[in-house]
GROMACS .gro file of C-alpha atoms in nm:
model
  295
    1MET     CA    1   0.000   0.000   0.000
    2THR     CA    2   0.122   0.349  -0.088
    3ASN     CA    3   0.025   0.566   0.206
    4THR     CA    4  -0.073   0.881   0.018
    5THR     CA    5  -0.242   1.032   0.324
    6GLU     CA    6   0.101   1.056   0.488
    7SER     CA    7   0.305   1.149   0.179
    8ARG     CA    8   0.450   1.495   0.121
    9ASN     CA    9   0.277   1.701  -0.145
   10PRO     CA   10   0.538   1.829  -0.396
   11ARG     CA   11   0.321   2.135  -0.468
   12THR     CA   12   0.342   2.259  -0.109
   13LEU     CA   13   0.700   2.197  -0.005
   14ASN     CA   14   0.742   2.573   0.048
   15LEU     CA   15   0.408   2.626   0.223
   16ASP     CA   16   0.560   2.842   0.491
   17GLU     CA   17   0.705   3.080   0.231
   18LEU     CA   18   0.384   3.150   0.038
   19GLY     CA   19   0.183   3.469   0.065
   20THR     CA   20  -0.166   3.430   0.210
   21GLU     CA   21  -0.359   3.445  -0.118
   22GLU     CA   22  -0.101   3.230  -0.294
   23PHE     CA   23  -0.129   2.970  -0.018
   24LEU     CA   24  -0.510   2.973  -0.035
   25THR     CA   25  -0.499   2.935  -0.414
   26VAL     CA   26  -0.283   2.624  -0.385
   27MET     CA   27  -0.511   2.484  -0.115
   28ASN     CA   28  -0.820   2.553  -0.323
   29ASP     CA   29  -0.663   2.386  -0.626
   30GLU     CA   30  -0.592   2.076  -0.420
   31ASP     CA   31  -0.948   2.072  -0.285
   32ARG     CA   32  -1.079   2.065  -0.643
   33ARG     CA   33  -0.928   1.721  -0.681
   34VAL     CA   34  -1.155   1.571  -0.415
   35PRO     CA   35  -1.486   1.537  -0.609
   36ALA     CA   36  -1.304   1.371  -0.898
   37ALA     CA   37  -1.148   1.120  -0.660
   38VAL     CA   38  -1.488   1.046  -0.507
   39ALA     CA   39  -1.635   0.998  -0.857
   40GLU     CA   40  -1.394   0.711  -0.920
   41ALA     CA   41  -1.541   0.527  -0.621
   42LEU     CA   42  -1.908   0.566  -0.721
   43PRO     CA   43  -1.956   0.196  -0.813
   44GLU     CA   44  -1.847   0.088  -0.464
   45ILE     CA   45  -2.049   0.365  -0.299
   46ALA     CA   46  -2.358   0.240  -0.489
   47LEU     CA   47  -2.297  -0.115  -0.363
   48ALA     CA   48  -2.274   0.019  -0.009
   49VAL     CA   49  -2.600   0.214  -0.042
   50ASP     CA   50  -2.784  -0.093  -0.170
   51LEU     CA   51  -2.646  -0.303   0.116
   52ILE     CA   52  -2.743  -0.044   0.379
   53ALA     CA   53  -3.093   0.009   0.237
   54GLU     CA   54  -3.158  -0.366   0.220
   55ARG     CA   55  -3.059  -0.421   0.582
   56MET     CA   56  -3.249  -0.115   0.707
   57ARG     CA   57  -3.565  -0.232   0.529
   58SER     CA   58  -3.535  -0.546   0.742
   59GLY     CA   59  -3.515  -0.340   1.061
   60GLY     CA   60  -3.139  -0.302   1.075
   61ARG     CA   61  -2.933   0.003   1.161
   62LEU     CA   62  -2.660   0.205   0.993
   63ILE     CA   63  -2.361   0.233   1.225
   64TYR     CA   64  -2.059   0.452   1.159
   65LEU     CA   65  -1.739   0.350   1.336
   66GLY     CA   66  -1.421   0.557   1.337
   67ALA     CA   67  -1.151   0.743   1.526
   68GLY     CA   68  -1.039   1.105   1.523
   69THR     CA   69  -1.164   1.318   1.234
   70SER     CA   70  -1.304   1.012   1.057
   71GLY     CA   71  -1.510   0.911   1.358
   72ARG     CA   72  -1.630   1.266   1.421
   73LEU     CA   73  -1.757   1.291   1.064
   74GLY     CA   74  -1.954   0.970   1.117
   75VAL     CA   75  -2.107   1.108   1.436
   76LEU     CA   76  -2.199   1.428   1.250
   77ASP     CA   77  -2.374   1.243   0.968
   78ALA     CA   78  -2.562   1.022   1.213
   79ALA     CA   79  -2.677   1.325   1.414
   80GLU     CA   80  -2.822   1.489   1.103
   81CYS     CA   81  -3.043   1.196   1.006
   82PRO     CA   82  -3.325   1.233   1.264
   83PRO     CA   83  -3.406   1.601   1.188
   84THR     CA   84  -3.357   1.559   0.812
   85PHE     CA   85  -3.523   1.225   0.751
   86GLY     CA   86  -3.735   1.166   1.061
   87THR     CA   87  -3.536   0.860   1.161
   88ASP     CA   88  -3.532   0.733   1.515
   89PRO     CA   89  -3.205   0.833   1.691
   90GLY     CA   90  -3.125   0.464   1.721
   91GLU     CA   91  -3.149   0.392   1.348
   92VAL     CA   92  -2.829   0.570   1.244
   93ILE     CA   93  -2.553   0.566   1.504
   94GLY     CA   94  -2.205   0.714   1.516
   95LEU     CA   95  -1.944   0.541   1.733
   96LEU     CA   96  -1.619   0.724   1.807
   97ALA     CA   97  -1.305   0.571   1.954
   98GLY     CA   98  -1.277   0.706   2.307
   99GLY     CA   99  -1.649   0.773   2.345
  100GLU     CA  100  -1.847   1.097   2.342
  101GLY     CA  101  -1.570   1.293   2.509
  102ALA     CA  102  -1.343   1.226   2.210
  103MET     CA  103  -1.574   1.441   1.998
  104PHE     CA  104  -1.418   1.749   2.154
  105ARG     CA  105  -1.080   1.631   2.281
  106ALA     CA  106  -0.842   1.365   2.152
  107VAL     CA  107  -0.838   1.044   2.357
  108GLU     CA  108  -0.487   0.911   2.304
  109GLY     CA  109  -0.454   0.541   2.240
  110ALA     CA  110  -0.824   0.469   2.186
  111GLU     CA  111  -0.785   0.418   1.811
  112ASP     CA  112  -0.502   0.168   1.865
  113SER     CA  113  -0.728  -0.087   2.033
  114ALA     CA  114  -0.893  -0.343   1.805
  115SER     CA  115  -1.083  -0.490   2.099
  116LEU     CA  116  -1.234  -0.151   2.183
  117GLY     CA  117  -1.399  -0.134   1.841
  118ALA     CA  118  -1.560  -0.473   1.898
  119ASP     CA  119  -1.658  -0.377   2.254
  120ASP     CA  120  -1.833  -0.060   2.136
  121LEU     CA  121  -2.038  -0.262   1.887
  122ARG     CA  122  -2.128  -0.514   2.154
  123GLY     CA  123  -2.239  -0.220   2.367
  124ILE     CA  124  -2.512  -0.134   2.117
  125ASN     CA  125  -2.612  -0.499   2.071
  126LEU     CA  126  -2.502  -0.527   1.709
  127THR     CA  127  -2.715  -0.771   1.507
  128LEU     CA  128  -2.683  -0.937   1.168
  129ASP     CA  129  -2.943  -0.695   1.028
  130ASP     CA  130  -2.712  -0.397   1.090
  131VAL     CA  131  -2.446  -0.247   0.863
  132VAL     CA  132  -2.120  -0.113   1.007
  133VAL     CA  133  -1.933   0.150   0.804
  134GLY     CA  134  -1.575   0.163   0.925
  135ILE     CA  135  -1.416   0.501   0.847
  136ALA     CA  136  -1.036   0.527   0.849
  137ALA     CA  137  -0.850   0.785   0.640
  138SER     CA  138  -0.519   0.596   0.652
  139GLY     CA  139  -0.693   0.260   0.628
  140GLY     CA  140  -0.507   0.090   0.910
  141THR     CA  141  -0.684   0.200   1.228
  142PRO     CA  142  -0.700  -0.101   1.466
  143TYR     CA  143  -1.020   0.029   1.632
  144VAL     CA  144  -1.199   0.020   1.297
  145ILE     CA  145  -1.052  -0.310   1.181
  146GLY     CA  146  -1.142  -0.478   1.511
  147GLY     CA  147  -1.496  -0.348   1.486
  148LEU     CA  148  -1.539  -0.466   1.128
  149ASP     CA  149  -1.404  -0.811   1.215
  150HIS     CA  150  -1.654  -0.839   1.499
  151ALA     CA  151  -1.937  -0.728   1.271
  152ARG     CA  152  -1.847  -0.981   1.002
  153GLY     CA  153  -1.820  -1.250   1.266
  154ILE     CA  154  -2.187  -1.216   1.356
  155GLY     CA  155  -2.306  -1.170   0.999
  156ALA     CA  156  -2.365  -0.794   0.997
  157GLY     CA  157  -2.301  -0.602   0.676
  158THR     CA  158  -1.969  -0.423   0.657
  159VAL     CA  159  -1.837  -0.128   0.456
  160SER     CA  160  -1.495   0.035   0.476
  161LEU     CA  161  -1.420   0.393   0.378
  162THR     CA  162  -1.054   0.490   0.340
  163CYS     CA  163  -0.835   0.734   0.149
  164ASN     CA  164  -0.556   0.497   0.047
  165ARG     CA  165  -0.552   0.239  -0.231
  166GLY     CA  166  -0.504  -0.118  -0.113
  167ALA     CA  167  -0.557  -0.018   0.249
  168PRO     CA  168  -0.558  -0.297   0.512
  169VAL     CA  169  -0.911  -0.209   0.625
  170SER     CA  170  -1.044  -0.290   0.277
  171ASP     CA  171  -0.979  -0.660   0.338
  172HIS     CA  172  -1.209  -0.654   0.640
  173ALA     CA  173  -1.531  -0.535   0.471
  174ASP     CA  174  -1.794  -0.666   0.231
  175VAL     CA  175  -1.772  -0.341   0.034
  176ALA     CA  176  -1.447  -0.142   0.023
  177ILE     CA  177  -1.461   0.227  -0.071
  178GLU     CA  178  -1.117   0.374  -0.144
  179VAL     CA  179  -1.089   0.743  -0.233
  180ASP     CA  180  -0.735   0.851  -0.327
  181ASN     CA  181  -0.717   1.229  -0.296
  182GLY     CA  182  -0.339   1.245  -0.318
  183PRO     CA  183  -0.113   1.393  -0.047
  184GLU     CA  184  -0.251   1.662   0.180
  185VAL     CA  185  -0.150   2.027   0.153
  186LEU     CA  186  -0.028   1.994   0.512
  187THR     CA  187   0.146   1.657   0.532
  188GLY     CA  188  -0.060   1.400   0.720
  189SER     CA  189  -0.342   1.639   0.814
  190THR     CA  190  -0.629   1.415   0.707
  191ARG     CA  191  -0.890   1.660   0.832
  192LEU     CA  192  -0.826   1.835   0.497
  193LYS     CA  193  -0.880   1.655   0.164
  194ALA     CA  194  -0.934   1.315   0.324
  195GLY     CA  195  -1.194   1.458   0.561
  196THR     CA  196  -1.366   1.644   0.278
  197SER     CA  197  -1.389   1.330   0.067
  198GLN     CA  198  -1.519   1.127   0.361
  199LYS     CA  199  -1.788   1.387   0.425
  200LEU     CA  200  -1.893   1.372   0.059
  201VAL     CA  201  -1.916   0.993   0.069
  202LEU     CA  202  -2.109   0.991   0.397
  203ASN     CA  203  -2.350   1.246   0.247
  204MET     CA  204  -2.407   1.000  -0.037
  205LEU     CA  205  -2.446   0.694   0.183
  206SER     CA  206  -2.709   0.843   0.413
  207THR     CA  207  -2.897   1.052   0.158
  208ALA     CA  208  -2.918   0.784  -0.112
  209THR     CA  209  -3.018   0.525   0.148
  210MET     CA  210  -3.301   0.745   0.274
  211VAL     CA  211  -3.422   0.797  -0.082
  212ARG     CA  212  -3.427   0.419  -0.126
  213LEU     CA  213  -3.629   0.393   0.197
  214GLY     CA  214  -3.900   0.634   0.079
  215LYS     CA  215  -3.806   0.932   0.292
  216VAL     CA  216  -3.788   1.162  -0.011
  217TYR     CA  217  -4.054   1.262  -0.264
  218GLY     CA  218  -3.904   1.417  -0.575
  219ASN     CA  219  -3.622   1.612  -0.414
  220LEU     CA  220  -3.822   1.707  -0.105
  221MET     CA  221  -3.743   1.603   0.255
  222VAL     CA  222  -4.092   1.476   0.327
  223ASP     CA  223  -4.002   1.311   0.658
  224VAL     CA  224  -3.835   1.620   0.806
  225LYS     CA  225  -3.938   1.692   1.164
  226ALA     CA  226  -4.082   2.038   1.238
  227THR     CA  227  -3.899   2.083   1.567
  228ASN     CA  228  -3.850   2.461   1.550
  229ILE     CA  229  -3.987   2.768   1.372
  230LYS     CA  230  -3.744   2.740   1.080
  231LEU     CA  231  -3.831   2.376   1.020
  232ARG     CA  232  -4.203   2.441   1.063
  233ASP     CA  233  -4.178   2.697   0.782
  234ARG     CA  234  -3.977   2.451   0.575
  235VAL     CA  235  -4.242   2.182   0.616
  236ILE     CA  236  -4.506   2.425   0.493
  237ARG     CA  237  -4.290   2.504   0.189
  238ILE     CA  238  -4.237   2.133   0.125
  239VAL     CA  239  -4.611   2.062   0.128
  240ARG     CA  240  -4.679   2.358  -0.099
  241ALA     CA  241  -4.405   2.255  -0.342
  242ALA     CA  242  -4.535   1.898  -0.358
  243THR     CA  243  -4.902   1.988  -0.402
  244ASP     CA  244  -4.909   2.341  -0.550
  245CYS     CA  245  -5.150   2.439  -0.271
  246SER     CA  246  -5.180   2.765  -0.079
  247ALA     CA  247  -5.005   2.833   0.250
  248ASP     CA  248  -5.338   2.818   0.433
  249GLU     CA  249  -5.420   2.479   0.280
  250ALA     CA  250  -5.078   2.346   0.372
  251LYS     CA  251  -5.110   2.468   0.731
  252ALA     CA  252  -5.458   2.321   0.767
  253ALA     CA  253  -5.348   1.981   0.638
  254LEU     CA  254  -5.039   1.981   0.858
  255ASP     CA  255  -5.248   2.062   1.165
  256GLN     CA  256  -5.454   1.749   1.097
  257ALA     CA  257  -5.145   1.546   1.007
  258ASP     CA  258  -4.952   1.622   1.328
  259ASN     CA  259  -4.708   1.831   1.122
  260HIS     CA  260  -4.605   1.529   0.913
  261ALA     CA  261  -4.535   1.648   0.559
  262LYS     CA  262  -4.587   1.307   0.397
  263THR     CA  263  -4.933   1.269   0.544
  264ALA     CA  264  -5.034   1.623   0.453
  265ILE     CA  265  -4.916   1.577   0.093
  266VAL     CA  266  -5.116   1.257   0.046
  267MET     CA  267  -5.421   1.423   0.207
  268ILE     CA  268  -5.413   1.712  -0.037
  269LEU     CA  269  -5.322   1.522  -0.354
  270CYS     CA  270  -5.571   1.242  -0.292
  271GLY     CA  271  -5.845   1.446  -0.125
  272VAL     CA  272  -5.856   1.222   0.183
  273ASP     CA  273  -5.844   1.274   0.559
  274ALA     CA  274  -5.540   1.215   0.777
  275PRO     CA  275  -5.622   0.856   0.886
  276THR     CA  276  -5.679   0.752   0.526
  277ALA     CA  277  -5.355   0.921   0.417
  278ARG     CA  278  -5.164   0.736   0.689
  279GLU     CA  279  -5.321   0.409   0.577
  280ARG     CA  280  -5.219   0.475   0.217
  281LEU     CA  281  -4.864   0.549   0.326
  282ALA     CA  282  -4.847   0.235   0.538
  283THR     CA  283  -4.965   0.024   0.246
  284ALA     CA  284  -4.704   0.192   0.024
  285ASP     CA  285  -4.420   0.129   0.275
  286GLY     CA  286  -4.393   0.504   0.331
  287PHE     CA  287  -4.336   0.600  -0.033
  288VAL     CA  288  -4.542   0.909  -0.118
  289ARG     CA  289  -4.539   0.846  -0.492
  290SER     CA  290  -4.683   0.498  -0.449
  291ALA     CA  291  -4.937   0.619  -0.190
  292ILE     CA  292  -5.085   0.881  -0.425
  293THR     CA  293  -5.102   0.653  -0.728
  294ARG     CA  294  -5.258   0.344  -0.567
  295GLN     CA  295  -5.624   0.286  -0.641
   0.00000   0.00000   0.00000
């Protein structure tokens, strides 16, 4: 394995001599390489999405497992799923080496323990219906490898996400996603291009999975939870966009639908009451498009 995440970038050998704008230009140029690197991994990302969606349809969970920046990005993506897609907090979970405290302060040595990764998965009662996504920029983090080995041992789905080709962690997962961004601007600082690419991939994994699970209608977040004023206004806009109704009609339907956009949309488009809309959605496995077209 060529460890590109730790290699020196020949374009930035004189980083400390560059003027501010010149430095930022070089950094921006390097960042432009990230989406192209992610694009090369799209086939593997698609396989991972299909695996996650299949297991979650059977009642399984999506579990991110990582250390340092990689783990924090997993925690971030997991935290965004309940407000965005209306998932239960226990459906998408982020596990970080060293526990919750490591989100804000490095816990030295935690990522070096393979047994700790397995222990953390045991702590959430991992089952064979779950999928574990092990995130490791370098691709050799013992915490992640130990967790993936435990997951495979009980039959859970496994995905690895790394930023090195031929990384050790890739041999420990059902689906291996490798995104080679090249050396970092600041040697070894994987919170930069590696972190950006990981964030892009995690965006894809969670968003595409939720689309496959019926939590999106068109390009609208129809399972979003109206937990504050901003989101309440967003839900009204979502219902209006989906039905071409007035603001008053959207508000009235949402009041009857307990502020659930999906239910309100089906009510308006099908001319039915809230209980009937909920029944249609249940029959359609939560897919709005199927609920409004069924006879």
